[in-house]
PDB file of C-alpha atoms in Angstrom:
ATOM      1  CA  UNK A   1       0.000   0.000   0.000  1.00  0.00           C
ATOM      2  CA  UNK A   2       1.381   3.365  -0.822  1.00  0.00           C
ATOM      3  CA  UNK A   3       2.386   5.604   1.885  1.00  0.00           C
ATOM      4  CA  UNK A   4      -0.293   8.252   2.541  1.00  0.00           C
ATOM      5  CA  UNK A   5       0.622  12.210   2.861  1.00  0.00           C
ATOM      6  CA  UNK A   6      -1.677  14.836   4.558  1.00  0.00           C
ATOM      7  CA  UNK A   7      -0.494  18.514   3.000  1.00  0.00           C
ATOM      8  CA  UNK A   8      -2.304  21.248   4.699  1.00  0.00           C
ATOM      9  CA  UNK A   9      -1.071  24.193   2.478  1.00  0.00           C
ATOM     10  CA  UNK A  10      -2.785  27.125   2.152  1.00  0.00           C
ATOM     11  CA  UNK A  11      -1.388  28.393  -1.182  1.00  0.00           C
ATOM     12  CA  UNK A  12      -3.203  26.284  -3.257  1.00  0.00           C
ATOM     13  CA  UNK A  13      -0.623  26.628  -6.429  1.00  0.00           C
ATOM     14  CA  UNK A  14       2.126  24.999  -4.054  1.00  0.00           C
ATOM     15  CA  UNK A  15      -0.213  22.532  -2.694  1.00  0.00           C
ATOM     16  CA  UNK A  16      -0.934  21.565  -6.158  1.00  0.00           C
ATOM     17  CA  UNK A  17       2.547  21.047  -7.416  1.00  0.00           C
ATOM     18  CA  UNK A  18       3.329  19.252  -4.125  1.00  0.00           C
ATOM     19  CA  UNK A  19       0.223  16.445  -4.844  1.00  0.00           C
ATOM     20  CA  UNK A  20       0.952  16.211  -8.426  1.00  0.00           C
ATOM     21  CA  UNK A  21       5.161  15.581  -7.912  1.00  0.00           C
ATOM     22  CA  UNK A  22       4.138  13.172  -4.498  1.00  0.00           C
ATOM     23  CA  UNK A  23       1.505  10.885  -6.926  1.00  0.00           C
ATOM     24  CA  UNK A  24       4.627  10.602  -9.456  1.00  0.00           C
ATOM     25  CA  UNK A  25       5.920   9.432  -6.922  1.00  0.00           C
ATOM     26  CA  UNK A  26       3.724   7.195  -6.345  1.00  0.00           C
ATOM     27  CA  UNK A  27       2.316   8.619  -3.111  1.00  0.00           C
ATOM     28  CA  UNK A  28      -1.096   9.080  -1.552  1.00  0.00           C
ATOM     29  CA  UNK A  29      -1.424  12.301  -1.064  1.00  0.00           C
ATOM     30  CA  UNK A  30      -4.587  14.763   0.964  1.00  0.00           C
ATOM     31  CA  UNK A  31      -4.806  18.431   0.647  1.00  0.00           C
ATOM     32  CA  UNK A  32      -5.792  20.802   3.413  1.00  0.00           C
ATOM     33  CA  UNK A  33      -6.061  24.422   3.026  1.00  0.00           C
ATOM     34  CA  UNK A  34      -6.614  25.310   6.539  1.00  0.00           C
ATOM     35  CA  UNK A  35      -5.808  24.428   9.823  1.00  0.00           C
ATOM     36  CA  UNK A  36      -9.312  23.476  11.050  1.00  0.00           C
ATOM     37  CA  UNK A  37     -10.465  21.522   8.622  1.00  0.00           C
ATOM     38  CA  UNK A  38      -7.113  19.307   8.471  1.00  0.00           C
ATOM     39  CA  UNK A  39      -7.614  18.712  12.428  1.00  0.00           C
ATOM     40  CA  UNK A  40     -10.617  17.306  11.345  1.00  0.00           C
ATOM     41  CA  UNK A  41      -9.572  15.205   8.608  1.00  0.00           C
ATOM     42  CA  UNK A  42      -6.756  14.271  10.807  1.00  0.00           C
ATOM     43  CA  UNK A  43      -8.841  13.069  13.990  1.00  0.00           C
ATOM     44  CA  UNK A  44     -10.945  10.338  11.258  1.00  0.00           C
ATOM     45  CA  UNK A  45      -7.902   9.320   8.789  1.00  0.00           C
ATOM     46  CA  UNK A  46      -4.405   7.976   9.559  1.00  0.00           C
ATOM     47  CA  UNK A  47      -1.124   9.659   7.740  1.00  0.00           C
ATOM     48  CA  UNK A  48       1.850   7.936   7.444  1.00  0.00           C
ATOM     49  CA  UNK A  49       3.675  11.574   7.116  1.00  0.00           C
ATOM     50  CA  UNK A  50       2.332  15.566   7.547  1.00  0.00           C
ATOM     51  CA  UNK A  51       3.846  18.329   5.967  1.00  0.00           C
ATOM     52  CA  UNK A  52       2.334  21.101   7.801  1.00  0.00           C
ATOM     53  CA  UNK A  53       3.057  25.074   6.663  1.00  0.00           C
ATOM     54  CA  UNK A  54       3.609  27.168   9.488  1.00  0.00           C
ATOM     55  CA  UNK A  55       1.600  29.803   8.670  1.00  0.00           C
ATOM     56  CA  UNK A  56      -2.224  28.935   8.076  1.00  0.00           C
ATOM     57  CA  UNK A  57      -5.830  29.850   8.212  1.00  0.00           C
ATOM     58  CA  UNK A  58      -7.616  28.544  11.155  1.00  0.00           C
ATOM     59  CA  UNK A  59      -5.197  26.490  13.247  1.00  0.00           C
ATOM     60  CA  UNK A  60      -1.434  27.547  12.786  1.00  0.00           C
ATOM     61  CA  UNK A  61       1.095  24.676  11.614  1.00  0.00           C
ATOM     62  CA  UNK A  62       2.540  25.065  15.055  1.00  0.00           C
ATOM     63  CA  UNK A  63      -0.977  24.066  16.738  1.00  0.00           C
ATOM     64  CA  UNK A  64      -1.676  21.713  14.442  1.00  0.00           C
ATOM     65  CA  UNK A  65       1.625  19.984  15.325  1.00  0.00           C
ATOM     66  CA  UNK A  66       1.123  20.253  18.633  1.00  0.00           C
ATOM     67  CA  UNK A  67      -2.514  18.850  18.992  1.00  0.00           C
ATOM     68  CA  UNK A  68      -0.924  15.648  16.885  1.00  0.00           C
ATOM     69  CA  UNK A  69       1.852  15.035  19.295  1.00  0.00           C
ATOM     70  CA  UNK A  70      -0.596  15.376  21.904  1.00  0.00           C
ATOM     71  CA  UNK A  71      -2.631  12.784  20.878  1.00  0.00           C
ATOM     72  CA  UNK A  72       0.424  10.503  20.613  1.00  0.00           C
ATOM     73  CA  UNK A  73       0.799  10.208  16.665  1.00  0.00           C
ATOM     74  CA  UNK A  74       3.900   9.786  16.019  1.00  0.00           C
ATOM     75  CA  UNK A  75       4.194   9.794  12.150  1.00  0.00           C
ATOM     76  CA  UNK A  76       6.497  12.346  10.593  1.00  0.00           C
ATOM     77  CA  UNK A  77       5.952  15.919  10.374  1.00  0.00           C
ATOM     78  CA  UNK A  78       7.655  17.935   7.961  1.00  0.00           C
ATOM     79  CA  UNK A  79       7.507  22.039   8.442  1.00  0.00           C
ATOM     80  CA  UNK A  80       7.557  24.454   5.551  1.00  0.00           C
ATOM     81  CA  UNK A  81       7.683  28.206   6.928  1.00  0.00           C
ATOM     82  CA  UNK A  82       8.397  31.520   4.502  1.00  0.00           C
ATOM     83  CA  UNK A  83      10.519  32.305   6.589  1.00  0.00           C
ATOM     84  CA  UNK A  84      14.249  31.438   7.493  1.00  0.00           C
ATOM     85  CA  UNK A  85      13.316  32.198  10.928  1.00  0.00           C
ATOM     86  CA  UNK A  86      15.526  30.647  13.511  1.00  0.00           C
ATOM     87  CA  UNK A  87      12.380  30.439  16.080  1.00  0.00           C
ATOM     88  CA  UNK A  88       9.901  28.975  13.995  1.00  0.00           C
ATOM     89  CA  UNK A  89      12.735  26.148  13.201  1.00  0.00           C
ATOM     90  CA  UNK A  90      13.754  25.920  17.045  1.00  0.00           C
ATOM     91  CA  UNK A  91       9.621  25.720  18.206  1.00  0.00           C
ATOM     92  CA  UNK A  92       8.942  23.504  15.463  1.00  0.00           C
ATOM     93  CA  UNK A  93      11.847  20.964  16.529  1.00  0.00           C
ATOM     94  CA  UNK A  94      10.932  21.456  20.097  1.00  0.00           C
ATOM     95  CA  UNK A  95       7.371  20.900  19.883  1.00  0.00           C
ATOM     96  CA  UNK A  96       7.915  16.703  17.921  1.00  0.00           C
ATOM     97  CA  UNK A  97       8.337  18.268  14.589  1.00  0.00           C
ATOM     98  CA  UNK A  98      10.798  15.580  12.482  1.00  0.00           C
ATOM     99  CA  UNK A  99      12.106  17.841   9.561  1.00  0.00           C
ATOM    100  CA  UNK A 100      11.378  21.608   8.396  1.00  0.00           C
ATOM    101  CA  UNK A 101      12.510  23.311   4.761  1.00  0.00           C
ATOM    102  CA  UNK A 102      12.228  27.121   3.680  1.00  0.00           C
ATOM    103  CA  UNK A 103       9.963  28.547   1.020  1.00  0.00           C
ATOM    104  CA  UNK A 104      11.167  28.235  -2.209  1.00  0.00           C
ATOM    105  CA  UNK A 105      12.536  24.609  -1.251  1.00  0.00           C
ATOM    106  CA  UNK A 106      14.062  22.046  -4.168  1.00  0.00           C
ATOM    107  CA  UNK A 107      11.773  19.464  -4.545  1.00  0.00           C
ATOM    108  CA  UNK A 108      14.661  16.843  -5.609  1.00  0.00           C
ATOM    109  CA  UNK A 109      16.016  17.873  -1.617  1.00  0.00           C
ATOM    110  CA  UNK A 110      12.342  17.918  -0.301  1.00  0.00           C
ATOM    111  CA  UNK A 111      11.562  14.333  -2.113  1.00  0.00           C
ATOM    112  CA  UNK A 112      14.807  13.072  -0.582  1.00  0.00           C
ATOM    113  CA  UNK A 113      13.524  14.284   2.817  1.00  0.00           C
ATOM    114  CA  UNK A 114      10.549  12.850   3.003  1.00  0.00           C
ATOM    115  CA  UNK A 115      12.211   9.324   1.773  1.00  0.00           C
ATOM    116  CA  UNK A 116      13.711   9.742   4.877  1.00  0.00           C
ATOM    117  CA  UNK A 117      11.584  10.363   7.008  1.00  0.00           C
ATOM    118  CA  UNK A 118       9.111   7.586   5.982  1.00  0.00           C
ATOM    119  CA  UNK A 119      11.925   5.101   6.465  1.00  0.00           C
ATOM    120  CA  UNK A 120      12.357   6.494  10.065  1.00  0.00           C
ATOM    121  CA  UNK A 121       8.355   6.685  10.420  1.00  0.00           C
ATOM    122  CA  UNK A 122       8.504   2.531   9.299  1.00  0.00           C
ATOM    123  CA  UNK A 123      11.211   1.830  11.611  1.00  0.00           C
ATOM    124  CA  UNK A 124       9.635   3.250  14.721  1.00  0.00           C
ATOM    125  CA  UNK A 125       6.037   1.178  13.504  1.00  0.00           C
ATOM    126  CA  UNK A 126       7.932  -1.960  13.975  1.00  0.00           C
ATOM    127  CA  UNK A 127       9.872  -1.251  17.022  1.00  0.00           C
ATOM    128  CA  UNK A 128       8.556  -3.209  20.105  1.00  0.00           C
ATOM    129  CA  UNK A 129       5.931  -1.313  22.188  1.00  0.00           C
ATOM    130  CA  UNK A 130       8.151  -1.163  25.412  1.00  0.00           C
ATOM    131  CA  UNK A 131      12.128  -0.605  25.473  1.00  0.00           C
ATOM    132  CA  UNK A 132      14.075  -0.957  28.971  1.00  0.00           C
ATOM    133  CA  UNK A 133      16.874  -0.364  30.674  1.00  0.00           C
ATOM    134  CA  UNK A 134      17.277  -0.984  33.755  1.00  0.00           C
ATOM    135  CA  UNK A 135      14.949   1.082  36.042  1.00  0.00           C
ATOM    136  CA  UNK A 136      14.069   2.843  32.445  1.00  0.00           C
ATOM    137  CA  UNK A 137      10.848   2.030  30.715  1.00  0.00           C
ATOM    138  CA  UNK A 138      10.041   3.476  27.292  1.00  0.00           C
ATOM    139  CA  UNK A 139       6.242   2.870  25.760  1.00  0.00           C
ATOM    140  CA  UNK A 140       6.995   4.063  22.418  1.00  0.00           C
ATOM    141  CA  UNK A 141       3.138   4.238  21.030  1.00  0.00           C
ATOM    142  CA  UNK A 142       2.042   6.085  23.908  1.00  0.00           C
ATOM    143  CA  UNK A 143       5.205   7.955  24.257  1.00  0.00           C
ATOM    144  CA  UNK A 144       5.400   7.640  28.064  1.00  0.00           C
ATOM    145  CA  UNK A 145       8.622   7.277  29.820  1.00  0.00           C
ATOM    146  CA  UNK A 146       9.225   5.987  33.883  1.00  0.00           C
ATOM    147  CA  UNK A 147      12.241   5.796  35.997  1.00  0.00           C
ATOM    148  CA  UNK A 148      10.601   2.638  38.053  1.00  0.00           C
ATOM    149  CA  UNK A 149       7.167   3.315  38.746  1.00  0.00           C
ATOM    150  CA  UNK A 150       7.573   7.096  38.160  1.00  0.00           C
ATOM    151  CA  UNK A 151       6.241   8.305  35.341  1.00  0.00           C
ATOM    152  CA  UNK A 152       8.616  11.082  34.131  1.00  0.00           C
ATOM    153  CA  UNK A 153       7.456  14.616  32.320  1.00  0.00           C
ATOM    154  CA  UNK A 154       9.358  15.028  29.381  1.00  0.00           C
ATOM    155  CA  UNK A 155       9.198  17.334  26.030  1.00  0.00           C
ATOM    156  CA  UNK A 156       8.852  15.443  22.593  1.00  0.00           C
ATOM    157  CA  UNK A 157      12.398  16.491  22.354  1.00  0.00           C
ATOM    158  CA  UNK A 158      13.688  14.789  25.327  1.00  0.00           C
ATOM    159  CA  UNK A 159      11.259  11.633  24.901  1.00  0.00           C
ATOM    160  CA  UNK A 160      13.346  11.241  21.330  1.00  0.00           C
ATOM    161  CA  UNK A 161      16.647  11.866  22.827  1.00  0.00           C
ATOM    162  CA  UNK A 162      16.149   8.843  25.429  1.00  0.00           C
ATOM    163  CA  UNK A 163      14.371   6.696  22.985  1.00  0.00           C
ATOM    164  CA  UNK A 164      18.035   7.105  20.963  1.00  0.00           C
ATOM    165  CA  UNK A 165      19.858   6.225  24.088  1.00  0.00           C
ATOM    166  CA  UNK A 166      17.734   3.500  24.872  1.00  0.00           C
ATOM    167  CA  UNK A 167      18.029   2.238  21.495  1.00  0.00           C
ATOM    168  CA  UNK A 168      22.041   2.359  21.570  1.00  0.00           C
ATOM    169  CA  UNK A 169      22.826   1.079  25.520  1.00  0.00           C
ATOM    170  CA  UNK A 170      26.728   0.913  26.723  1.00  0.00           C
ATOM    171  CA  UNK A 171      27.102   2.380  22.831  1.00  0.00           C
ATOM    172  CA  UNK A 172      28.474   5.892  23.233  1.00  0.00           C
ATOM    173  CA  UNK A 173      27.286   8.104  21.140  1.00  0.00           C
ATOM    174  CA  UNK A 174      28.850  11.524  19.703  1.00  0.00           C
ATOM    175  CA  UNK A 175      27.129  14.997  19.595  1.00  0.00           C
ATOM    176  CA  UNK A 176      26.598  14.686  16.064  1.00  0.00           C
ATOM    177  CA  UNK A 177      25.117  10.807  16.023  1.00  0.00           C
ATOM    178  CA  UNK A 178      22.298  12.498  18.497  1.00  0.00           C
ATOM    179  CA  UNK A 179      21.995  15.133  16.387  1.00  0.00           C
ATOM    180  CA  UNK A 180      21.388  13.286  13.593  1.00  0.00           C
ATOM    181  CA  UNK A 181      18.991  10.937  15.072  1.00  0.00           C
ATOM    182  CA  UNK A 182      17.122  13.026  17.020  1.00  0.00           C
ATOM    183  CA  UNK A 183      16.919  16.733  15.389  1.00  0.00           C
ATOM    184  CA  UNK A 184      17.530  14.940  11.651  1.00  0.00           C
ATOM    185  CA  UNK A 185      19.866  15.516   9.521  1.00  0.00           C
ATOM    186  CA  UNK A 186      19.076  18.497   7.944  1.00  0.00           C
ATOM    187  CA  UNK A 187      19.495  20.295  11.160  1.00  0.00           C
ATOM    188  CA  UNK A 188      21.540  23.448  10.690  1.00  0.00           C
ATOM    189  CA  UNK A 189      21.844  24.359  14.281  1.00  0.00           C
ATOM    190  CA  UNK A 190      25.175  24.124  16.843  1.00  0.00           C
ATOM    191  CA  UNK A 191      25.678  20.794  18.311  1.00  0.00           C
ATOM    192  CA  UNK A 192      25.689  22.443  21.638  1.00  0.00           C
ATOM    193  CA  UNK A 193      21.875  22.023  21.631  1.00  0.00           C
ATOM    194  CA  UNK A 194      22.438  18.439  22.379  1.00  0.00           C
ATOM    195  CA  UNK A 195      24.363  19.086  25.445  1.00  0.00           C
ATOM    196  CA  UNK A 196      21.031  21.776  26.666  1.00  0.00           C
ATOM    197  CA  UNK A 197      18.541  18.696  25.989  1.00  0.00           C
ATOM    198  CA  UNK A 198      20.987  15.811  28.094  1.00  0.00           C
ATOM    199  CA  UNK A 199      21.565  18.740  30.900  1.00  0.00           C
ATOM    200  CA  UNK A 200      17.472  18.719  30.509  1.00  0.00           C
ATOM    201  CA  UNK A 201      17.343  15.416  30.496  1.00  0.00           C
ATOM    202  CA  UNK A 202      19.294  14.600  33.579  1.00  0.00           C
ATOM    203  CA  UNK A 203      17.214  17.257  35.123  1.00  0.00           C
ATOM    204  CA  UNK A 204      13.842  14.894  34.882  1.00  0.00           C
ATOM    205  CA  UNK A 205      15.913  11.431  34.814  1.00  0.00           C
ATOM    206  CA  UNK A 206      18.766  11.384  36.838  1.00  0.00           C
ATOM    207  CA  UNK A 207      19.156  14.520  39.536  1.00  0.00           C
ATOM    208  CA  UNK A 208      16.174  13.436  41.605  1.00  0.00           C
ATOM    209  CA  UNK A 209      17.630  10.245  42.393  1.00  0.00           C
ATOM    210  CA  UNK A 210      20.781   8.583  43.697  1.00  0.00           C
ATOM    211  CA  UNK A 211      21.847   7.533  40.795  1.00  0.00           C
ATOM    212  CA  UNK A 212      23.050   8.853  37.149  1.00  0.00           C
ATOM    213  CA  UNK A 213      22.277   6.829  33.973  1.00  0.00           C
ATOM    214  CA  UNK A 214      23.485   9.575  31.420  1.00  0.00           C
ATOM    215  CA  UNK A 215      27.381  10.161  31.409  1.00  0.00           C
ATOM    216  CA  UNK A 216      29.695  12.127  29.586  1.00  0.00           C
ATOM    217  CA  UNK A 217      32.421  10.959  27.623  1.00  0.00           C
ATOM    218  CA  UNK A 218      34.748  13.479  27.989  1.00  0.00           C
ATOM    219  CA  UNK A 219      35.722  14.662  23.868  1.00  0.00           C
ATOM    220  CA  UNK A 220      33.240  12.745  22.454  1.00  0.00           C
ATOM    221  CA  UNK A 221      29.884  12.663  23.761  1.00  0.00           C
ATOM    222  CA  UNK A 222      27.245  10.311  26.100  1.00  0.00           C
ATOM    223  CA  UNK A 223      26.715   7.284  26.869  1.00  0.00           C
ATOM    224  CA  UNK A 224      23.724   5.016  28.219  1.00  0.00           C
ATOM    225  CA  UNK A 225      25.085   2.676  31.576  1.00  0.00           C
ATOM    226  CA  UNK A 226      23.672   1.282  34.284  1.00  0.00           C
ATOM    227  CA  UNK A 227      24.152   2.884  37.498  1.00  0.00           C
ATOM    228  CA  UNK A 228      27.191   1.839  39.741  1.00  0.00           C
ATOM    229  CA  UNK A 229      25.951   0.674  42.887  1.00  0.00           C
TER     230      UNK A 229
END
């Protein structure tokens, strides 16, 4: 079955070239104009990927990202925005978004993106429900993490950067690995934001207890262990 493709676009000339270059493709693809309406659509079908514009009638691309990370989808979203605007790339990342391009974009570069991104999307579908780690318990569908029986509060941002440790335990991994799992690799950013999201991280995970899961390889970058007792 092909993969299916919500656009919610609300210049209908881009949303058009878009459907017709994603069917030559050999996609599915859905057109929304506004933000309402695709909330709708979105609460009665099921995507396989989103590419959401930023700016829209209705709901924004930001809300409409946000309501689908918090019902617990977690199929790809790719953001388009007008506008090379650091904080509507930062918010979008923050808030679960997988990928983002600029207005005019290549479609050869945004084809290639969204090849990637499905891959990812069909790799997390098969993963097992649970991963652990020790005291660490990750429910990947419902996107719930626990330290025992606690049940611990963290951004889509953080939930991805311990699903990658969790998926790479005793591995360690460098700044740019994370980055490139967890932000993508079209990120364009300093790799010192993954050192803010493990410092965040260890805030949730590992300060309120006795004992630290995430360490620093000094020159290199983090690694996944069990505690010494």
């Amino acid at each position: 079955m092909a993969p299916r493709i919500k656009i919610v676009e609300d210049e209908e000339k881009i949303a058009r070239v878009l459907q017709l270059e994603l069917e030559y493709e050999g996609y599915e693809v859905s057109i929304d104009y506004d933000g309402l309406h695709a909330w709708e659509n979105i609460q009665e079908e099921t995507f396989d990927l989103y590419i959401l514009d930023v700016m829209l009638p209705g709901l924004s691309g930001m809300e409409l990202l946000r309501r689908i990370r918090r019902e617990k989808q977690t199929e790809p979203v790719l953001m388009l925005t007008a506008r090379d605007a650091t904080v509507d790339k930062v918010t979008g990342l923050d808030q679960g978004a997988d990928d983002y391009m600029t207005k005019p974009f290549d479609m050869e570069e945004l084809l290639a993106r969204i090849r990637v991104l499905l891959r990812r999307g069909g790799a997390a579908a098969g993963q097992e429900e649970a991963l652990t780690f020790g005291a660490l318990t990750l429910n990947v569908p419902r996107r719930e993490a626990f330290r025992g029986e606690d049940l611990l509060d963290l951004t889509p941002r953080e939930f991805d950067l311990l699903h990658c440790f969790l998926e790479h335990p005793n591995h360690v991994l460098s700044r740019e690995q994370l980055l490139d799992q967890v932000w993508g690799f079209a990120y364009a950013g300093e790799t010192n934001v993954v050192d803010v999201y493990v410092r965040y991280l260890r805030q949730k995970m590992d300060k309120p207890y006795e004992a630290a899961y995430i360490r620093t390889v000094r020159g290199v970058g983090y690694v996944l262990k069990e505690p010494v007792s």
